[in-house]
PDB file of C-alpha atoms in Angstrom:
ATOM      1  CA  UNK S   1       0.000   0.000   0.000  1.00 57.00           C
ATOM      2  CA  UNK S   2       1.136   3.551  -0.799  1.00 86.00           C
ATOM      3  CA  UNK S   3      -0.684   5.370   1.867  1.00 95.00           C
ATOM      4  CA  UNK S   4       0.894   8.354   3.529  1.00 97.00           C
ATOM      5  CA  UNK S   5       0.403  10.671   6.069  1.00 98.00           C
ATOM      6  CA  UNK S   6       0.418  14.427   6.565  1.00 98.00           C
ATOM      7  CA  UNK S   7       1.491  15.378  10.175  1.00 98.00           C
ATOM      8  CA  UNK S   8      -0.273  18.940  11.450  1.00 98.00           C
ATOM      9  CA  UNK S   9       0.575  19.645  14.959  1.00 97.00           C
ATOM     10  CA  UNK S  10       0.449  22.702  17.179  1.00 96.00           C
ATOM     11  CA  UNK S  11      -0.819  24.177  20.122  1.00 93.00           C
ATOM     12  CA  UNK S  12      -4.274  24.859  20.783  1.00 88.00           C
ATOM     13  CA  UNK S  13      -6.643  27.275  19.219  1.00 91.00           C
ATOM     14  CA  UNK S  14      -3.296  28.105  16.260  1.00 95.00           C
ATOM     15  CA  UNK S  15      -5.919  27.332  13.476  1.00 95.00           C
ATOM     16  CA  UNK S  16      -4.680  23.598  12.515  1.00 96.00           C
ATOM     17  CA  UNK S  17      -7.798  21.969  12.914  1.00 94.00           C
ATOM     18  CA  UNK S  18      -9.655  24.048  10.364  1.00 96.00           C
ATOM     19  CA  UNK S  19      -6.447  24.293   7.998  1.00 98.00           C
ATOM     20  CA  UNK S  20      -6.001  20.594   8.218  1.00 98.00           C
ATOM     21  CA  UNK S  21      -9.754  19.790   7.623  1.00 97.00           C
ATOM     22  CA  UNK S  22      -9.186  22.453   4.574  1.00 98.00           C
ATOM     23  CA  UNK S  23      -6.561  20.895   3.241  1.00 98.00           C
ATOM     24  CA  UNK S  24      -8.005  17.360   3.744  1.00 97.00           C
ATOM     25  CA  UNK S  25     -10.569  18.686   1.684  1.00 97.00           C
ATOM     26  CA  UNK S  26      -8.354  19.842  -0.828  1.00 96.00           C
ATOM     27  CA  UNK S  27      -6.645  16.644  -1.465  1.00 96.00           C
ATOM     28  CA  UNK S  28      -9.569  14.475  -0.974  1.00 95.00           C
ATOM     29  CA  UNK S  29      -7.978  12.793   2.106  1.00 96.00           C
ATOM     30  CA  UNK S  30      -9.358  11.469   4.745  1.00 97.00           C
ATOM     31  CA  UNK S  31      -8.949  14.124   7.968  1.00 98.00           C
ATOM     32  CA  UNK S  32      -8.182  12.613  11.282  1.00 98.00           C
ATOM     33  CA  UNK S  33      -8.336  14.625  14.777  1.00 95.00           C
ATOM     34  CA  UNK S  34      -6.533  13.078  16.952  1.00 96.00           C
ATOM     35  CA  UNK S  35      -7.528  15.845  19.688  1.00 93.00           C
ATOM     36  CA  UNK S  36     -10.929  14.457  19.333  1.00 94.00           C
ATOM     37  CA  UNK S  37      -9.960  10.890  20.524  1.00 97.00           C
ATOM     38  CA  UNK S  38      -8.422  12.165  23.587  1.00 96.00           C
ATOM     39  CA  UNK S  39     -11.285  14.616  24.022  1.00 96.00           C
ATOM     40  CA  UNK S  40     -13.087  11.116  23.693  1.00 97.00           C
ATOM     41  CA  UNK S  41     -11.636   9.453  26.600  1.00 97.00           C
ATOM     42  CA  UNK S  42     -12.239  12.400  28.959  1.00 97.00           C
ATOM     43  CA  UNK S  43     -15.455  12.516  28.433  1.00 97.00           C
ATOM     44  CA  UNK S  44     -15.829   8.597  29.363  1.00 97.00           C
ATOM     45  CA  UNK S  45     -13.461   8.914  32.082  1.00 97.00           C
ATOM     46  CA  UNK S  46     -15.358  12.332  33.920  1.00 97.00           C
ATOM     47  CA  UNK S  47     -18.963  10.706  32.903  1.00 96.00           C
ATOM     48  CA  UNK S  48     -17.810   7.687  34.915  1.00 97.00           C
ATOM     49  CA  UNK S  49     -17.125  10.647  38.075  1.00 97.00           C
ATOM     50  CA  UNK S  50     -13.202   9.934  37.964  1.00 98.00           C
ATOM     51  CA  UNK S  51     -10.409  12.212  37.932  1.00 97.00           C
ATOM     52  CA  UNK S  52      -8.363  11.878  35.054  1.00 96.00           C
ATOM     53  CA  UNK S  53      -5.277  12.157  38.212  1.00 95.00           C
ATOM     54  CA  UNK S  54      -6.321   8.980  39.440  1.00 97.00           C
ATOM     55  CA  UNK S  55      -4.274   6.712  37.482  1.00 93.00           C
ATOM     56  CA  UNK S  56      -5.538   3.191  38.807  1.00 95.00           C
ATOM     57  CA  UNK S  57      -8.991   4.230  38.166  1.00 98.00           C
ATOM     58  CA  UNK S  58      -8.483   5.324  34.564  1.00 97.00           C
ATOM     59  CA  UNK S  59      -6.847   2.350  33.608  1.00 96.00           C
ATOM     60  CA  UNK S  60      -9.513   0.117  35.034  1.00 98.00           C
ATOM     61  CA  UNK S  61     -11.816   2.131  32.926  1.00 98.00           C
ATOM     62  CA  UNK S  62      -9.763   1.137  30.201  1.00 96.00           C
ATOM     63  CA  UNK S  63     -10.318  -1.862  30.549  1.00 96.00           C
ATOM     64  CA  UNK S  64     -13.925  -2.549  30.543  1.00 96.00           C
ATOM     65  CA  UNK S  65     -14.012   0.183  27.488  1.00 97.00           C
ATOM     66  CA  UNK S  66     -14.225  -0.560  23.746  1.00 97.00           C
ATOM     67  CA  UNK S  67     -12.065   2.219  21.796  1.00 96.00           C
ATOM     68  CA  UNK S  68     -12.813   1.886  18.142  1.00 95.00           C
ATOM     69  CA  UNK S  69     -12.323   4.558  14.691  1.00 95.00           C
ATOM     70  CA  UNK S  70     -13.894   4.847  11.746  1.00 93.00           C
ATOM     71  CA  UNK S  71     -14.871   7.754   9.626  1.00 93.00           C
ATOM     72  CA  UNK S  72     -18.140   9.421   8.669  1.00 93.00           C
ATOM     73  CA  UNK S  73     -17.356  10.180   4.920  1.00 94.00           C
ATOM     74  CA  UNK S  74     -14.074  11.484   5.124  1.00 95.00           C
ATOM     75  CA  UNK S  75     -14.097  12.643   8.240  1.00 95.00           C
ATOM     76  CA  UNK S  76     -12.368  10.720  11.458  1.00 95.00           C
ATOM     77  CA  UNK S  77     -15.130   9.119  14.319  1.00 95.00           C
ATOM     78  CA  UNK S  78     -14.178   7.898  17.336  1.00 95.00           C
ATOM     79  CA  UNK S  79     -16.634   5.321  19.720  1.00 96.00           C
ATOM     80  CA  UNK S  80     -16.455   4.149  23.039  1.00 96.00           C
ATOM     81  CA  UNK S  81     -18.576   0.889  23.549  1.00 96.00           C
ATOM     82  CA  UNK S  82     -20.252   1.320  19.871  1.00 94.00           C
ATOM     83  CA  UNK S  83     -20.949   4.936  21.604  1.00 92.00           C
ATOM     84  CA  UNK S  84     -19.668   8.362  19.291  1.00 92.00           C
ATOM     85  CA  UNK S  85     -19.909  10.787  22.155  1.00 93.00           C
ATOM     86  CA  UNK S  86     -21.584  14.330  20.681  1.00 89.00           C
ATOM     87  CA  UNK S  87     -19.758  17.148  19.603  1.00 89.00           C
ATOM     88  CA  UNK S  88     -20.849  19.589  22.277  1.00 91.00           C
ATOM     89  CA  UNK S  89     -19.522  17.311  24.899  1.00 92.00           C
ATOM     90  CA  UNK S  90     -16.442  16.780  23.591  1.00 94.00           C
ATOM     91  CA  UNK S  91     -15.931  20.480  24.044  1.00 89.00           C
ATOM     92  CA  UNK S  92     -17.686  21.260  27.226  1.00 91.00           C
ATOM     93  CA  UNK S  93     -15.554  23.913  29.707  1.00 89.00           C
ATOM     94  CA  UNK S  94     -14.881  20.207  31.900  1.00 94.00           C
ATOM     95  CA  UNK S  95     -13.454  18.147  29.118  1.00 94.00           C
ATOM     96  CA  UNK S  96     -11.436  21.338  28.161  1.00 89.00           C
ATOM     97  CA  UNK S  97     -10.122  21.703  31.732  1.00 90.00           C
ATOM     98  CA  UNK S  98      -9.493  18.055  31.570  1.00 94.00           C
ATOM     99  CA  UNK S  99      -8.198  16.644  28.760  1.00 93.00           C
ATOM    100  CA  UNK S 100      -4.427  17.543  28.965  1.00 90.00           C
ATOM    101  CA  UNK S 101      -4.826  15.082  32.174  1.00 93.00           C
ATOM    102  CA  UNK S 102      -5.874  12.553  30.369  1.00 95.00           C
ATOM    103  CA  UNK S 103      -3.403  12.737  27.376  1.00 92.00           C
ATOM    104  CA  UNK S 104      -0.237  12.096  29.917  1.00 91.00           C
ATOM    105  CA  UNK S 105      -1.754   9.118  30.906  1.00 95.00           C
ATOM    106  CA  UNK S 106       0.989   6.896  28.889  1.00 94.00           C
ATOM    107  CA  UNK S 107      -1.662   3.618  28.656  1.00 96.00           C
ATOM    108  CA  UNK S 108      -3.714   6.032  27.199  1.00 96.00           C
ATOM    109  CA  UNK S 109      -1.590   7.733  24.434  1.00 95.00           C
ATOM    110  CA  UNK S 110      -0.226   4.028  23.426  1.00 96.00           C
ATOM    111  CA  UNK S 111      -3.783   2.985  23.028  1.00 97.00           C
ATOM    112  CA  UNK S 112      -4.823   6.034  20.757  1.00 97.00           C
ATOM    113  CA  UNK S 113      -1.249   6.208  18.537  1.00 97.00           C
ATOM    114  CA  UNK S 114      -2.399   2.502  17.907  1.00 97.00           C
ATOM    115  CA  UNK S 115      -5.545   3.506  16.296  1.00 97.00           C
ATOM    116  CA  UNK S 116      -4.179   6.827  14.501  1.00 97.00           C
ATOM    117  CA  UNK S 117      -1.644   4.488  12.939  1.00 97.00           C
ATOM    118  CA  UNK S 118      -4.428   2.123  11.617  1.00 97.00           C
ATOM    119  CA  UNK S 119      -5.908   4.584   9.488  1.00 97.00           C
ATOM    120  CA  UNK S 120      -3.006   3.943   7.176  1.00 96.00           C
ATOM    121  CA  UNK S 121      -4.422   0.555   6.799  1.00 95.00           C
ATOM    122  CA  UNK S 122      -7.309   1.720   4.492  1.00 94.00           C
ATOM    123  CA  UNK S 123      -6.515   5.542   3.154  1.00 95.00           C
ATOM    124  CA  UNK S 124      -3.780   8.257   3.284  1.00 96.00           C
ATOM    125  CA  UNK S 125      -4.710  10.657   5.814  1.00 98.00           C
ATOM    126  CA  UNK S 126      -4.362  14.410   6.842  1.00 98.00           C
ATOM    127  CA  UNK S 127      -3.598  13.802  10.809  1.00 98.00           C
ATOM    128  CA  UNK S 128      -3.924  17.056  13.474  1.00 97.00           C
ATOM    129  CA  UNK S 129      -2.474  16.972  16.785  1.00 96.00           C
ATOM    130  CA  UNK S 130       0.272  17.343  18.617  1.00 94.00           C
ATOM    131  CA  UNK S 131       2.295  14.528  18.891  1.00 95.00           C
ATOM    132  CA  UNK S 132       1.564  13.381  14.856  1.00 98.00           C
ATOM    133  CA  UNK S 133       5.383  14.419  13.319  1.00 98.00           C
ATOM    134  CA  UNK S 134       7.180  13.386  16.333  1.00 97.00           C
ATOM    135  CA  UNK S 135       5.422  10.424  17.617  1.00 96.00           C
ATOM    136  CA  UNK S 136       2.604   8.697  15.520  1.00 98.00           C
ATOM    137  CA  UNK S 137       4.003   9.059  11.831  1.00 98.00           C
ATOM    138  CA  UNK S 138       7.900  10.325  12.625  1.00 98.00           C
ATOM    139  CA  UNK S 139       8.951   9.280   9.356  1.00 97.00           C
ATOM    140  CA  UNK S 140       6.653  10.740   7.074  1.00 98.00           C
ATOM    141  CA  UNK S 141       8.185  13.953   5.472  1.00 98.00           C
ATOM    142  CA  UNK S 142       5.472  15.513   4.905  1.00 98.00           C
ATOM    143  CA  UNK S 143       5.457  17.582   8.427  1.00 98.00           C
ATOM    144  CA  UNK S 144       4.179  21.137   9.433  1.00 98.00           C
ATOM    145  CA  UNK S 145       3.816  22.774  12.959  1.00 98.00           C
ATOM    146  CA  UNK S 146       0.657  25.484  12.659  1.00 98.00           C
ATOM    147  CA  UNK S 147       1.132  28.231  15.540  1.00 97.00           C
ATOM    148  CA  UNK S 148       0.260  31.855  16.390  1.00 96.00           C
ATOM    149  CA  UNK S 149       0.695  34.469  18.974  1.00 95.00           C
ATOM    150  CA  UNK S 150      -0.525  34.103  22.284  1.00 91.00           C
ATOM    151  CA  UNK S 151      -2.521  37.237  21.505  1.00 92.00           C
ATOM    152  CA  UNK S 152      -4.056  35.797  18.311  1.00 94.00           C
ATOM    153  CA  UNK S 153      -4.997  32.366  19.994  1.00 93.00           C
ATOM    154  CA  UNK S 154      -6.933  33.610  23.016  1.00 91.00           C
ATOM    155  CA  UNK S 155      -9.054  35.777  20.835  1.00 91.00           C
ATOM    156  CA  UNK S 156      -9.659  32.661  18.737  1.00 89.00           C
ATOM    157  CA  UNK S 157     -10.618  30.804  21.923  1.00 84.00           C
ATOM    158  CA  UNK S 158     -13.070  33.469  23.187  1.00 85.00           C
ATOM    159  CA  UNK S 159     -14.641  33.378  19.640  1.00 87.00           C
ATOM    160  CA  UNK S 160     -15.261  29.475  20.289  1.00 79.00           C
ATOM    161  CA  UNK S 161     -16.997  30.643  23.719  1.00 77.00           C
ATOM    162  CA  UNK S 162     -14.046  28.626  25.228  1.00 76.00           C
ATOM    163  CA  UNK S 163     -12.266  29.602  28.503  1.00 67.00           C
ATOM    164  CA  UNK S 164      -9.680  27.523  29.932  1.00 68.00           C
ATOM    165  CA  UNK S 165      -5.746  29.302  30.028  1.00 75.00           C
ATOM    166  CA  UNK S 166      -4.192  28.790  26.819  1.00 82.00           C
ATOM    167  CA  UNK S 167      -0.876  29.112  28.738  1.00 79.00           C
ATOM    168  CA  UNK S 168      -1.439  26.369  31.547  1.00 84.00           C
ATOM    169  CA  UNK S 169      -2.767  24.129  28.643  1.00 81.00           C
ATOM    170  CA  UNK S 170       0.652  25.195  26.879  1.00 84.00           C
ATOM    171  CA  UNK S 171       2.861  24.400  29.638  1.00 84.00           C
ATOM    172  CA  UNK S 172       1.438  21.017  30.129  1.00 84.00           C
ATOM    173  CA  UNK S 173       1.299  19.743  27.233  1.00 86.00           C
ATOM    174  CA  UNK S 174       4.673  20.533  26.399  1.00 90.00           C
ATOM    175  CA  UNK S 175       6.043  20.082  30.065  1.00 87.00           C
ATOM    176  CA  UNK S 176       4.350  16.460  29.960  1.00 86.00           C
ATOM    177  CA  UNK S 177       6.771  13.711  29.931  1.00 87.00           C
ATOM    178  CA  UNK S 178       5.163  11.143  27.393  1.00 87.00           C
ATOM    179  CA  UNK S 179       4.723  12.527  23.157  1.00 87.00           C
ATOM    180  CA  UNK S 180       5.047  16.622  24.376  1.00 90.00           C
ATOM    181  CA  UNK S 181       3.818  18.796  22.189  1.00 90.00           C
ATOM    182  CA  UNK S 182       7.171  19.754  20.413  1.00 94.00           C
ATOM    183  CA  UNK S 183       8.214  20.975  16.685  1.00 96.00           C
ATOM    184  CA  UNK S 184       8.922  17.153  15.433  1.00 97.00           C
ATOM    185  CA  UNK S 185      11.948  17.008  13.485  1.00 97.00           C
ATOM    186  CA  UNK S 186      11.862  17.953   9.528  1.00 97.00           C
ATOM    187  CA  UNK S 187       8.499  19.686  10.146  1.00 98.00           C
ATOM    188  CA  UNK S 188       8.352  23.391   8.759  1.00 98.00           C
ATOM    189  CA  UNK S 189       6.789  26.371  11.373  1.00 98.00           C
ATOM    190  CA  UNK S 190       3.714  27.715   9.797  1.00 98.00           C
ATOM    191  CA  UNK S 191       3.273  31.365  11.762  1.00 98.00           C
ATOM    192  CA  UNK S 192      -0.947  31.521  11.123  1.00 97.00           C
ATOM    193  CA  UNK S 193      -1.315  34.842  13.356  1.00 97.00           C
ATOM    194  CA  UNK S 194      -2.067  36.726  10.398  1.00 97.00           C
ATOM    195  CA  UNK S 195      -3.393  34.199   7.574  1.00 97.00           C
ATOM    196  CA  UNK S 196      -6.772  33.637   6.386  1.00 96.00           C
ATOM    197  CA  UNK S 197      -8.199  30.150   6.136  1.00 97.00           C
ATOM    198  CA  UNK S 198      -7.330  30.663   2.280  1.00 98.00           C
ATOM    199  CA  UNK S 199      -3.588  32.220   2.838  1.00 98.00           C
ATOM    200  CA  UNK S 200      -2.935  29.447   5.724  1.00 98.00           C
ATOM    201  CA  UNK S 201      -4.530  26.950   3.083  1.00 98.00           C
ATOM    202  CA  UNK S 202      -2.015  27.825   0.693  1.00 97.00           C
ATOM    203  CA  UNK S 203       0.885  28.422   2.221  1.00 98.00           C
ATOM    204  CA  UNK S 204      -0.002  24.281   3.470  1.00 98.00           C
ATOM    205  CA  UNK S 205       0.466  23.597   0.038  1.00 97.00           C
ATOM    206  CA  UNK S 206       3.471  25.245  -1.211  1.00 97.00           C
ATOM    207  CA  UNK S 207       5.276  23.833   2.184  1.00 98.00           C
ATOM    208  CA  UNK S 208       4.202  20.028   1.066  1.00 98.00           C
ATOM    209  CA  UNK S 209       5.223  20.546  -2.782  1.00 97.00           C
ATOM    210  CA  UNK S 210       8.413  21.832  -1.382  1.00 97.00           C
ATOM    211  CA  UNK S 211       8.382  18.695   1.055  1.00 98.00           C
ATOM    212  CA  UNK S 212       8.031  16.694  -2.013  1.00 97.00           C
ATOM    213  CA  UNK S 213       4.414  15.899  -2.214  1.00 96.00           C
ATOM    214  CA  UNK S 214       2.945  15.167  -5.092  1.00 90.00           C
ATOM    215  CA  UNK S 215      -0.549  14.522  -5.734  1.00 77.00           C
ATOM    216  CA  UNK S 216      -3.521  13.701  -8.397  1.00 70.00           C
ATOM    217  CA  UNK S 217      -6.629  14.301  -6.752  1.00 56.00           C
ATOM    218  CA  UNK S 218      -6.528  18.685  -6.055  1.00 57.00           C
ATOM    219  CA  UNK S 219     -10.206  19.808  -5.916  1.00 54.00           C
TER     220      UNK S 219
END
């Protein structure tokens, strides 16, 4: 098989979710958001009323919980128990404070890189995140970090309605000792403080044709 991978990471609320879906879009590829799984297990873990601290009892959740991925056209799902969990709880103000917890949890993160790495079984993939480059698909080349000014993202973040601190969910996901959130090697910075979705979009896909990718299916 001749799948391959496109690695987007960066830090919250830098745009990479809605350039990668963009771009995903562009190449008719399948778009995968890997935020979304651990967003996922969260929500299972605080709708169960434990704290994503205590260790023992997350990973005896684990165990009595079915993870499994598929996509809804070319879009990424993720169920627990044959359950998708909805959208709006996925980003509710708890799973927000929460889910940088949960994504330290090593048993967790193996679980979840398992699946992300599946998808190459059936497609090629656009994959967001923060861990994708370094971590899940380090030896793809086609790599790019999305960021912005701290400015720029917490306006972003109060557009969503969202209000957890950018900079405490900064420092621990790139303070946290299993997959931080780091610029993987051979990825290029993408500064998106001042781009449009179009400019951003575009300045994706001169960085991948200067990565080397090639591609047939540009809509």
């Amino acid at each position: 098989m001749n799948h391959f991978a496109i690695a987007i990471d960066g830090p919250a609320a830098s745009g990479k979710s809605t350039l990668a879906k963009k771009l995903a879009e562009k190449l008719g590829l399948v778009m995968v958001n890997s935020g979304a799984m651990y967003r996922a297990a969260t929500w299972k873990i605080l709708s169960e009323g434990i704290s994503p601290s205590d260790t023992a009892a997350v990973l005896a959740l684990l165990d009595r919980t079915t993870f499994s991925c598929g996509r809804d056209g070319m879009l990424s799902t993720i169920a627990l128990n044959g359950n998708v969990p909805p959208d709006d709880a996925l980003r509710s103000p708890e799973v927000n404070a929460n889910v940088s917890l949960t994504a330290a949890i090593p048993e967790i993160r193996t679980l979840l890189v398992d699946l992300q790495r599946g998808y190459l079984d059936h497609s090629s993939v656009v994959m967001e995140g923060r861990d994708i480059g370094s971590v899940v698909f380090p030896d793809t080349p086609y790599k790019i970090y999305v960021d912005a000014s701290e400015e720029v993202r917490e306006a972003r973040r109060r557009a969503m309605g969202e209000t957890d601190s950018l900079a405490k969910r900064d420092a621990a996901d790139s303070q946290r000792k299993t997959a931080p959130l780091v610029v993987a090697e051979g990825a290029v910075v993408l500064d998106n403080s001042d781009h449009t979705v179009e400019s951003g979009l575009a300045a994706m896909l001169e960085i991948l044709r200067k990565q080397g990718l090639a591609w047939e299916n540009e809509k």
